[in-house]
Coordinates of N, CA, C and O and ligand atoms in Angstrom, one line a residue:
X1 N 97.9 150.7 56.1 CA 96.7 151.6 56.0 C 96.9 152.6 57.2 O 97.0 152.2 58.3
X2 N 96.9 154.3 56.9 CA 97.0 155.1 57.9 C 95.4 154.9 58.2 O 94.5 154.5 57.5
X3 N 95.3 155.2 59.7 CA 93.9 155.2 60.0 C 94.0 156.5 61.0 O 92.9 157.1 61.2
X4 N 95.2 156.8 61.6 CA 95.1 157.8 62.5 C 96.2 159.2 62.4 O 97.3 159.2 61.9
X5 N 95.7 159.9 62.8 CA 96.6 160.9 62.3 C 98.1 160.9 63.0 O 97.8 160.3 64.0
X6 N 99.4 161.2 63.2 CA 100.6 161.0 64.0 C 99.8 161.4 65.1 O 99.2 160.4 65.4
X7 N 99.7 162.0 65.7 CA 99.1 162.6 67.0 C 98.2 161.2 67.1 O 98.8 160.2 67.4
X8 N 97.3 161.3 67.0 CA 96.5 160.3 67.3 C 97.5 158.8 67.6 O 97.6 158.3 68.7
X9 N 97.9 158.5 66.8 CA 98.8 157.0 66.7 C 99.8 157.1 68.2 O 100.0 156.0 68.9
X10 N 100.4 158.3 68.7 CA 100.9 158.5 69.4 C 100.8 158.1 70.9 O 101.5 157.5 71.8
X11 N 99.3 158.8 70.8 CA 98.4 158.7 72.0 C 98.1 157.4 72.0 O 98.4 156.8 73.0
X12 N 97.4 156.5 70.7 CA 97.4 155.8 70.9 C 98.2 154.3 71.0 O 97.5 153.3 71.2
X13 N 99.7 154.3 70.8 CA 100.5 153.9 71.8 C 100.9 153.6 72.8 O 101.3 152.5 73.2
X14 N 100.7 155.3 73.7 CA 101.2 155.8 74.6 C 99.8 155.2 76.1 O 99.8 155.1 77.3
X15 N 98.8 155.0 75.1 CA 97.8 154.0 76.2 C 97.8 153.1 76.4 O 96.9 152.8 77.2
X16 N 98.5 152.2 75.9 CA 98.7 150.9 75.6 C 99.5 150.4 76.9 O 100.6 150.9 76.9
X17 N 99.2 149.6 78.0 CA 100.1 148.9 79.3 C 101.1 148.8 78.9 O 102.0 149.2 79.6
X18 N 101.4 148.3 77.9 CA 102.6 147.7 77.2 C 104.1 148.7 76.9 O 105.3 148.5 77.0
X19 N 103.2 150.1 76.5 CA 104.4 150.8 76.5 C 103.4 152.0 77.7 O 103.2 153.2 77.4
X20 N 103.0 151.4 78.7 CA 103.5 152.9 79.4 C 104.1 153.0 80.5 O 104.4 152.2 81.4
X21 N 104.3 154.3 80.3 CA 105.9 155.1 81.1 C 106.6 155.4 80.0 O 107.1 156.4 80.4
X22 N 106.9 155.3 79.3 CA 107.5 155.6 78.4 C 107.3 157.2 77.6 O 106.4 157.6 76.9
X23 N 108.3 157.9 77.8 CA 108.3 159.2 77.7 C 108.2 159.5 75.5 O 108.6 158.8 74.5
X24 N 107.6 160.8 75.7 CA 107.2 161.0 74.5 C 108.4 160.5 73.1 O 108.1 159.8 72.2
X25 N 109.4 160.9 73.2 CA 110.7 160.4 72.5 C 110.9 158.9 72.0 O 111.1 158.4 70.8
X26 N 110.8 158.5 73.4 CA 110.3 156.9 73.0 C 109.5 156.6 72.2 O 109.9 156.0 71.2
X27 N 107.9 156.9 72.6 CA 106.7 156.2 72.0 C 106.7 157.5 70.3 O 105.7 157.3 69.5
X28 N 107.4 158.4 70.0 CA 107.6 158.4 68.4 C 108.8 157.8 68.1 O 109.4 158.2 67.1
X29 N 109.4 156.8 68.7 CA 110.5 155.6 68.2 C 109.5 154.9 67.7 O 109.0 154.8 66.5
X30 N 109.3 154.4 68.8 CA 107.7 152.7 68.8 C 107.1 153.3 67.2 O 107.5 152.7 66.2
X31 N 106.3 154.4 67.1 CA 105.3 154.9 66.5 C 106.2 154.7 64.8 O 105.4 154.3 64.0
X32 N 106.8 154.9 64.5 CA 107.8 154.6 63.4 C 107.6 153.5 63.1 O 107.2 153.3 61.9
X33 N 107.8 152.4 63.8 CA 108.0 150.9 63.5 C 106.6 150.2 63.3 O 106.4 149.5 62.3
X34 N 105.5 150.7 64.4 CA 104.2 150.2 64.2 C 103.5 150.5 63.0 O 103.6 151.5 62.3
X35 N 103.0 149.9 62.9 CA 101.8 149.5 61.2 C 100.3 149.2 62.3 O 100.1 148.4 63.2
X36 N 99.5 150.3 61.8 CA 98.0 150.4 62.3 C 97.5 148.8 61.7 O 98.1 148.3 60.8
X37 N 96.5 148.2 62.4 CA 95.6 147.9 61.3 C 94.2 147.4 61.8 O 94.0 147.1 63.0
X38 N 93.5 147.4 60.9 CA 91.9 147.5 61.2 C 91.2 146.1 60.8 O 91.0 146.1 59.6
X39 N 90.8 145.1 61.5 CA 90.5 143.5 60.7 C 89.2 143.7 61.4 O 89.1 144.3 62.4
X40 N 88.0 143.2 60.8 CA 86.5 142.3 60.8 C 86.8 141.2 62.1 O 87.8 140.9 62.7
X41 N 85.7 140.9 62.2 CA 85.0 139.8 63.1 C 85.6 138.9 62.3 O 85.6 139.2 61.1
X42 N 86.2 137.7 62.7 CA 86.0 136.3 62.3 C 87.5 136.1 61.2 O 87.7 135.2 60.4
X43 N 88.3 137.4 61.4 CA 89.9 137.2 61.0 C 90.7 136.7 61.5 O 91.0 137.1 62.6
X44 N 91.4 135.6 61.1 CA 92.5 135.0 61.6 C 93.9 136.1 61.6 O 94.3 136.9 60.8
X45 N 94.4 135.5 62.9 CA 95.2 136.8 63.1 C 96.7 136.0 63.1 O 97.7 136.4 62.6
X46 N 96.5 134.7 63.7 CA 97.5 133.9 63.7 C 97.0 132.4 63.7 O 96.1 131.9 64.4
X47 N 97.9 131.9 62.7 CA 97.2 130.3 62.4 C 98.1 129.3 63.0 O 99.3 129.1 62.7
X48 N 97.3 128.7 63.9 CA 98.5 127.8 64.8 C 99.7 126.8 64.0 O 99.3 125.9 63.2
X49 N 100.5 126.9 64.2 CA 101.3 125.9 63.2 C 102.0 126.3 62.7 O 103.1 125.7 62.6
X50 N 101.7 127.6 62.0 CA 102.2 128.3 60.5 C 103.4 129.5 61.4 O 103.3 130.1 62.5
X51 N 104.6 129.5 60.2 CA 105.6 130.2 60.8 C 104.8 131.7 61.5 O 103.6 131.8 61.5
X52 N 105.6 132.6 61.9 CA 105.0 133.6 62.8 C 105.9 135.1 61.8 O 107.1 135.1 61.4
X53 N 105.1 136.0 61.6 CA 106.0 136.8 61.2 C 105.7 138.7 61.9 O 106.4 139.6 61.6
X54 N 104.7 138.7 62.8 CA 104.2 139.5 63.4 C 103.9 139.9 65.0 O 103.1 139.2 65.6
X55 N 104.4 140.7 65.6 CA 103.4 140.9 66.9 C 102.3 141.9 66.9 O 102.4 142.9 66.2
X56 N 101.2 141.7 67.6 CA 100.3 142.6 67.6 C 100.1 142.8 69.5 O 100.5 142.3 70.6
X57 N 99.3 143.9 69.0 CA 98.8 144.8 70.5 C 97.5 145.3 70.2 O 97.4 146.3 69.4
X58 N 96.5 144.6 70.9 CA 95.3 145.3 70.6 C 94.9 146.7 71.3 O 95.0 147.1 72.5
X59 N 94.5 147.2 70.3 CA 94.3 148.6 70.7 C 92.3 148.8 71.6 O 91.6 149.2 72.5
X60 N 92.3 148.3 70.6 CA 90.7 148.0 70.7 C 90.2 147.0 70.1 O 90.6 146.7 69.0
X61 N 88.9 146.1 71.1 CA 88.3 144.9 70.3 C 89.0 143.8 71.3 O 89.7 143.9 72.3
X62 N 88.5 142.5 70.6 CA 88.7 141.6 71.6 C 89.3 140.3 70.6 O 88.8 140.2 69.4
X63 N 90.1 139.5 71.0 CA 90.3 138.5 69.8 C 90.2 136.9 70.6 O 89.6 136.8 71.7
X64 N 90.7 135.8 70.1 CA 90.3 134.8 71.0 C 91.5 133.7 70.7 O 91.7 133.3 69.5
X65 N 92.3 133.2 71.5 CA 93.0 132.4 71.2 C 92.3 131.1 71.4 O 91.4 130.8 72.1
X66 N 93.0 130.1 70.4 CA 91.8 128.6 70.9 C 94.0 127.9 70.2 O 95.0 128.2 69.7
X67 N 93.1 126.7 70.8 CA 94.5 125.2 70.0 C 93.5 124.1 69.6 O 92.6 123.6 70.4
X68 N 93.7 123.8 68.7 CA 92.6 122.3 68.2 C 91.1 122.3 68.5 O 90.3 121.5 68.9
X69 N 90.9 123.8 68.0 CA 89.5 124.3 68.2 C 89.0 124.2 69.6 O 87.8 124.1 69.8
X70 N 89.9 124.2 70.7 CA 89.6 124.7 72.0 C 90.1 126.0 72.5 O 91.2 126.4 72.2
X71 N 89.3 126.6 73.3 CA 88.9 127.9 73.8 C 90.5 127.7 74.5 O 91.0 126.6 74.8
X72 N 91.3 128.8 74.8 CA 92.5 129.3 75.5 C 92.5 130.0 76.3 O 92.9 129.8 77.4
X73 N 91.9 131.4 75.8 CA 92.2 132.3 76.2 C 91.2 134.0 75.4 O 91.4 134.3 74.2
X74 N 90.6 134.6 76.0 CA 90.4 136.0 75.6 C 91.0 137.2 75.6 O 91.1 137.7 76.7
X75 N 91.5 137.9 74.5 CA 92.5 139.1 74.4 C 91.7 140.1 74.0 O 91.1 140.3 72.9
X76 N 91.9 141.0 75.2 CA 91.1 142.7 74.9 C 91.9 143.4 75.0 O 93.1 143.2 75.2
X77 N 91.4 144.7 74.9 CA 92.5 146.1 74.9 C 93.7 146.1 75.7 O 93.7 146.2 76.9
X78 N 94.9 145.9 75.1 CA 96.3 146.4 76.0 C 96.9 144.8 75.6 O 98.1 144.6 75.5
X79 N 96.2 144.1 75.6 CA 96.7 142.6 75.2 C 97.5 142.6 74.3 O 97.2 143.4 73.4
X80 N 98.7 141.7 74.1 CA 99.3 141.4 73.3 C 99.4 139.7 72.9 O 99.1 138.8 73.7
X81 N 99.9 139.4 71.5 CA 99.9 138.5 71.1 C 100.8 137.8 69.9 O 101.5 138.7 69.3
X82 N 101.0 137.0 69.6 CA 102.7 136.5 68.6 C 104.1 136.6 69.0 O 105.2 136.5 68.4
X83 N 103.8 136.9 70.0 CA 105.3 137.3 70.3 C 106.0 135.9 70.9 O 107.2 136.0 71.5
X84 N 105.5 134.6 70.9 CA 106.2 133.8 71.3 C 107.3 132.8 70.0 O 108.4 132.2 70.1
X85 N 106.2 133.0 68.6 CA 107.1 132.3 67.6 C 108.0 133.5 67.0 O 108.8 133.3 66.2
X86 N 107.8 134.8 67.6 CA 108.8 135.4 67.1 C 110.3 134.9 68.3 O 111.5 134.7 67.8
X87 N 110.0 134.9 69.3 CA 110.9 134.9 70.5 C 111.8 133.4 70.1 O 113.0 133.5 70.1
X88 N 111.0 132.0 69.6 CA 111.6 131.2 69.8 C 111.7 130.9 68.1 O 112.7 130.2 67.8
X89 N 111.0 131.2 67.1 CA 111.2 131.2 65.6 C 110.6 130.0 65.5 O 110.4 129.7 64.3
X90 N 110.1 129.3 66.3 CA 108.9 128.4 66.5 C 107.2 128.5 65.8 O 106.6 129.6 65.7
X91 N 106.7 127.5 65.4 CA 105.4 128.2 64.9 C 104.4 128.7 65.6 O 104.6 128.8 66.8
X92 N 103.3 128.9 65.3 CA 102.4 129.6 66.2 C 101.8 128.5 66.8 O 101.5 127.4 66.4
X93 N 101.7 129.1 68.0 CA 101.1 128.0 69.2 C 99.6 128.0 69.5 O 98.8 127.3 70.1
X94 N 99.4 129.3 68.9 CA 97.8 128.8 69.0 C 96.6 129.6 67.7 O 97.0 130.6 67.2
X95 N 95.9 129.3 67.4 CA 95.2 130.5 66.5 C 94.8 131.4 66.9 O 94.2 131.0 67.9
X96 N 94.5 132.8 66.7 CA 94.2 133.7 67.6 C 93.4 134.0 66.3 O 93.9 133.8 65.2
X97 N 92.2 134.4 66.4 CA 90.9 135.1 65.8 C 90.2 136.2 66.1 O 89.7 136.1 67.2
X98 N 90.0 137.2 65.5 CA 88.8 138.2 65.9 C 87.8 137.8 66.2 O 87.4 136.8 65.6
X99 N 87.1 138.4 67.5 CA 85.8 137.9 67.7 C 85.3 139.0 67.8 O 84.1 138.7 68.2
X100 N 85.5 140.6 67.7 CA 84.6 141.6 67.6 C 85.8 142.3 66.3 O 86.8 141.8 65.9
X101 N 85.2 143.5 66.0 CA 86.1 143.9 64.7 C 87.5 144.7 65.7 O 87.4 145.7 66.4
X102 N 88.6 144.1 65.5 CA 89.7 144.8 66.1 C 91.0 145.8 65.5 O 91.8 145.6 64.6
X103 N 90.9 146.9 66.4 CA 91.9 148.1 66.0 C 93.7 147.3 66.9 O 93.8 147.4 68.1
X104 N 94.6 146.8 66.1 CA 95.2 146.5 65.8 C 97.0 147.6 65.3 O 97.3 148.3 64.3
X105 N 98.0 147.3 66.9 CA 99.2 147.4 66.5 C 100.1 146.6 66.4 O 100.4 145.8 67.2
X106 N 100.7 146.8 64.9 CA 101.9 145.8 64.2 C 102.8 145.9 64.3 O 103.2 147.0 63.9
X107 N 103.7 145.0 64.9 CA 105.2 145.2 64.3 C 105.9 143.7 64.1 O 105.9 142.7 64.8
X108 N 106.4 144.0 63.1 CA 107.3 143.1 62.1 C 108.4 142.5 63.4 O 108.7 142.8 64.5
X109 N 108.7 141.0 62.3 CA 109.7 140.4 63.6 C 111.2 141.1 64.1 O 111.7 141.0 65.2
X110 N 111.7 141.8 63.1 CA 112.8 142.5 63.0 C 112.7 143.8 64.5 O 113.6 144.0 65.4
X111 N 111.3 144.5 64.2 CA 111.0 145.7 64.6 C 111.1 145.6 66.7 O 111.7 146.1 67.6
X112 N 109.9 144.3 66.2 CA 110.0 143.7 67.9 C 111.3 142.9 68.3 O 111.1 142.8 69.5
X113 N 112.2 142.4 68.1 CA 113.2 142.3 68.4 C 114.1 143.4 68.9 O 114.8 143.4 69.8
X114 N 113.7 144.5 68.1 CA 114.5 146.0 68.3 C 113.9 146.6 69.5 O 114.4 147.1 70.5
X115 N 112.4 146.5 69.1 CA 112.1 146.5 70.7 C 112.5 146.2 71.9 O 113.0 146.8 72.8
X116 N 112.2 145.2 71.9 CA 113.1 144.4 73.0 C 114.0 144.5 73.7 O 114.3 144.6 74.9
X117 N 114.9 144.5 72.3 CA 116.6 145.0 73.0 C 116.7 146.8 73.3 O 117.8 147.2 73.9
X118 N 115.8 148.0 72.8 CA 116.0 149.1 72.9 C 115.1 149.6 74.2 O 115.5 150.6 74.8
X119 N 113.8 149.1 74.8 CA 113.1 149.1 75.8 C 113.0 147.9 77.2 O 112.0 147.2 77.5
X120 N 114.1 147.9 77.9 CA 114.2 146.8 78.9 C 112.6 146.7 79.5 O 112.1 145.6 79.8
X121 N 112.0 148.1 79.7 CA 110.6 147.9 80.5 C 109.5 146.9 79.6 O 108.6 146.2 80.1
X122 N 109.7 147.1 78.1 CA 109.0 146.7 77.2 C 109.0 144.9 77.7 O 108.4 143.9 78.0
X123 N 109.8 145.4 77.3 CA 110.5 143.6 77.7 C 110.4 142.9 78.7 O 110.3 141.7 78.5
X124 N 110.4 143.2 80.1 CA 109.9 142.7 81.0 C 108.0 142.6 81.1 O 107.4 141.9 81.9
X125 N 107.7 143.4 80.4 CA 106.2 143.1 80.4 C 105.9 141.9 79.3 O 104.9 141.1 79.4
X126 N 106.9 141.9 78.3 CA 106.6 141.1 77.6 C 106.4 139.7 78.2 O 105.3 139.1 78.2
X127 N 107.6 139.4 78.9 CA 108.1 138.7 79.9 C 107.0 137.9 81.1 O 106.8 136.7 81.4
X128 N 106.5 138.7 81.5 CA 105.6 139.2 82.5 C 104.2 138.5 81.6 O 103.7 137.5 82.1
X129 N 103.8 138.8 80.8 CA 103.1 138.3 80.0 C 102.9 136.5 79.7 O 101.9 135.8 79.7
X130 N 104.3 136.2 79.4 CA 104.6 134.9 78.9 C 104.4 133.7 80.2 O 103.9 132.6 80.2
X131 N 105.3 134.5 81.4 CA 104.8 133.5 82.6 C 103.5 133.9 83.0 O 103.3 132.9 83.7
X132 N 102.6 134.5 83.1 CA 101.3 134.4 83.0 C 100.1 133.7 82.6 O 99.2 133.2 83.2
X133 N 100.6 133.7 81.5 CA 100.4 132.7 80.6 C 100.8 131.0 80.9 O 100.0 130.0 81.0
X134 N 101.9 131.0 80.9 CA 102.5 129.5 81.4 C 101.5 129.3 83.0 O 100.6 128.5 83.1
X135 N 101.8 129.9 83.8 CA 101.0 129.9 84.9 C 99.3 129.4 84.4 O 98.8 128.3 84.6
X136 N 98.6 130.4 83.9 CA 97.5 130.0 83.4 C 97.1 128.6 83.2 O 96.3 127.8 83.8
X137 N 97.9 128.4 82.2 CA 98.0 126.6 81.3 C 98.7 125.7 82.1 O 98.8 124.6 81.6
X138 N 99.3 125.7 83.3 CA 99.7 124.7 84.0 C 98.7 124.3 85.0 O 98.6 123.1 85.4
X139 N 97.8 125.8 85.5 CA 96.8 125.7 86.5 C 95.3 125.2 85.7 O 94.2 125.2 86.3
X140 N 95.5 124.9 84.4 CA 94.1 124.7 83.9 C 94.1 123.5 83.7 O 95.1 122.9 83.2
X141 N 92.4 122.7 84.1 CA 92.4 121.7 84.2 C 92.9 120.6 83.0 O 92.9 120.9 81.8
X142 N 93.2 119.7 83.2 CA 94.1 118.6 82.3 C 92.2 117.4 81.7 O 91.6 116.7 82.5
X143 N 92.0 117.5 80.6 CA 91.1 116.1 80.3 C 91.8 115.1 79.8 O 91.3 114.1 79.6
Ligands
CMP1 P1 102.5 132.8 68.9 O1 102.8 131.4 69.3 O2 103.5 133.5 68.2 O3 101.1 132.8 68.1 C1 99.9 132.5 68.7 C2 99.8 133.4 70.0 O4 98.7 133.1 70.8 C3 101.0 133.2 70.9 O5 102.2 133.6 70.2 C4 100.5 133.9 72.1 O6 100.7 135.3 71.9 C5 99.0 133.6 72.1 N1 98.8 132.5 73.0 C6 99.2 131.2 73.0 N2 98.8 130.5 74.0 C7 98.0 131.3 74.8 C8 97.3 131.2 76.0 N3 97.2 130.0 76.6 N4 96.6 132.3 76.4 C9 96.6 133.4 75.8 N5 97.3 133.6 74.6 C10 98.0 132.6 74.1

C-alpha cells in the first residue's frame, strides 16, 4: 500500500535513527526496497515461534514485545524489530503486537540482508541494538 508520496517516504526514512547519516542517494536505495505499512491496535506483527520473514522499523506508534504472554519490552518511533530470525533463520523469539495503530517500515529477508552488507553504519546499529537487548534480558530479574 502506497501511503506516502516518494518525497514523503524519503523523509520519512531519512528520520529514522536507524538510517541516519545517510546521504540522500543512499536513503532512495533503502526507499526502493521498503514496503510502507499501516496496521490497527491489537496486530500481530510477529508470532513467537513461527518462521520470520520480515524486518520492520517503526515509523510511528508503539508496539509491545511479550514471550509466553509476558511483558518484554516496548517499541516506539525509530525502533526496530525481526531482525533476529532473519539474522539467525531461527524463529521468532518473541511476539511483537500493536498496542497503538502503527505506521510501519518493511523489508523482506532478502532486502535486509542487502542492507546489511551495502550499509556498514546500518549494521552496526543493528548490532548495537541486539546487545542492548541481550544486556537488557540478562539484567532482568530471573522468577
Ligand atoms: P525476531 O526473533 O525475528 O522476532 C521477534 C522480535 O522481537 C525479535 O526478532 C526482536 O526484534 C524483538 N525482541 C525479542 N526480544 C526482545 C526484547 N527482550 N526486547 C525487545 N525486543 C525484543
Amino acid at each position: 500500500m502506497l501511503l506516502t508520496s516518494k518525497s514523503a517516504k524519503h523523509d520519512l526514512i531519512g528520520g529514522v535513527a536507524l538510517f541516519a547519516g545517510l546521504n540522500q542517494k543512499e536513503v532512495a536505495r533503502i526507499a526502493a526496497l521498503v514496503e510502507e505499512l499501516q496496521v490497527d491496535t491489537g496486530e500481530v506483527l510477529c508470532h513467537e515461534g513461527s518462521p520470520g520473514r520480515e524486518f520492520f522499523v517503526i515509523a510511528a506508534g508503539r508496539a509491545e514485545a511479550t514471550l509466553r504472554g509476558q511483558h518484554l519490552a516496548y517499541l516506539g518511533p525509530g525502533a526496530f524489530f525481526g531482525e533476529m530470525s532473519l539474522l539467525d533463520r531461527g524463529p521468532r523469539s518473541a511476539t511483537v503486537t500493536a498496542v497503538t495503530p502503527l505506521h510501519l517500515l518493511v523489508l523482506d529477508a532478502r532486502s535486509f540482508v542487502g542492507l546489511l552488507a551495502d550499509h556498514p553504519a546500518v549494521a552496526r546499529k543493528v548490532m548495537r541494538g541486539l546487545a542492548e537487548r541481550l544486556r537488557e534480558s540478562e539484567s532482568a530479574p530471573t522468577h
